């Protein structure tokens, strides 16, 4: 197998990024730095990336997790906080696709499929992402319309979003919002832009995928049809 494919199949990164790692001298084969992009890995070769031995996963796994708040969307946290990867079975090493904030809950995909993950995170393939936010104060229809049209979140104007006012009590409003981009803390910043602080945020949908009745902290495997759907996009 060609070395960039071998690296991608090991869940490290995409083939293109694997080429960059090779060019940067970060890849060793049998202890020696490998600089040939065209090298074909042999059965008994020992391949290392950044000093760690890698091997293609024997099988690809795809999980949909209902992330609780209080978990970091990462495979490592220098502060030692709980990691989303601790919530999926450890049959193989997986990593999260995209990011939910520490204080955001809901739908998160974890996989060891580096190719798919990189594809999904490319801006060209941005999926619709649907969130339910509880925000402080009563959101008027006029403000919801501003949010839907697009707001400035600090040097960036958001593209049109779908906004539904679900219900409110005396002090807060529950709003469903579907966005098409994935800027850092985008939903919180969008509500900040119309003067409403987000106090709870849950992602309930990603493209066709829905969180459904999956309890917080639980995960399930994606069905073959769901995996196909993600690969087709
Ligand atoms: N928008 C946010 O503000 N936070 C998230 O975690 C996801 C989207």
Coordinates of N, CA, C and O in Angstrom, one line a residue, residues 22 36 42 52 55 106 115 134 140 152 154 166 176 192 200:
X22 N 5.3 13.4 5.3 CA 6.5 12.8 4.7 C 7.5 13.8 4.3 O 8.7 13.7 4.6
X36 N 10.4 9.4 0.3 CA 9.8 9.1 -1.0 C 8.3 9.0 -0.9 O 7.8 8.1 -0.2
X42 N 5.7 -2.4 2.9 CA 5.8 -3.9 2.8 C 5.1 -4.4 4.1 O 5.1 -3.7 5.1
X52 N 5.6 7.8 16.8 CA 4.7 6.7 17.2 C 4.4 5.8 16.1 O 4.1 6.2 15.0
X55 N -0.5 1.8 12.4 CA -0.9 0.6 11.6 C -2.3 0.9 11.1 O -3.1 1.5 11.8
X106 N -24.8 17.1 22.8 CA -25.4 16.6 21.6 C -24.6 15.9 20.6 O -23.6 15.3 20.9
X115 N -9.8 9.6 6.2 CA -10.2 10.2 4.9 C -11.6 10.8 5.1 O -11.8 12.0 4.7
X134 N -30.9 27.4 24.6 CA -31.7 28.2 25.6 C -31.0 29.5 25.8 O -29.8 29.4 26.1
X140 N -37.4 38.2 20.3 CA -38.6 38.7 19.5 C -38.5 38.1 18.1 O -37.4 37.7 17.6
X152 N -23.2 39.9 12.1 CA -21.7 40.0 12.1 C -21.3 39.4 13.5 O -21.7 39.9 14.5
X154 N -18.1 39.4 14.4 CA -16.7 39.9 14.6 C -15.9 39.6 13.4 O -15.1 38.7 13.4
X166 N -39.1 28.2 19.6 CA -39.8 27.0 20.1 C -40.8 27.4 21.2 O -42.0 27.1 21.1
X176 N -34.6 26.9 18.0 CA -33.9 26.0 17.2 C -33.2 26.7 16.0 O -33.9 27.6 15.4
X192 N -25.0 36.3 20.8 CA -24.4 37.5 21.4 C -24.7 38.7 20.5 O -24.9 39.8 21.0
X200 N -27.7 27.3 27.4 CA -27.6 25.8 27.1 C -27.6 25.7 25.6 O -28.3 26.4 24.9

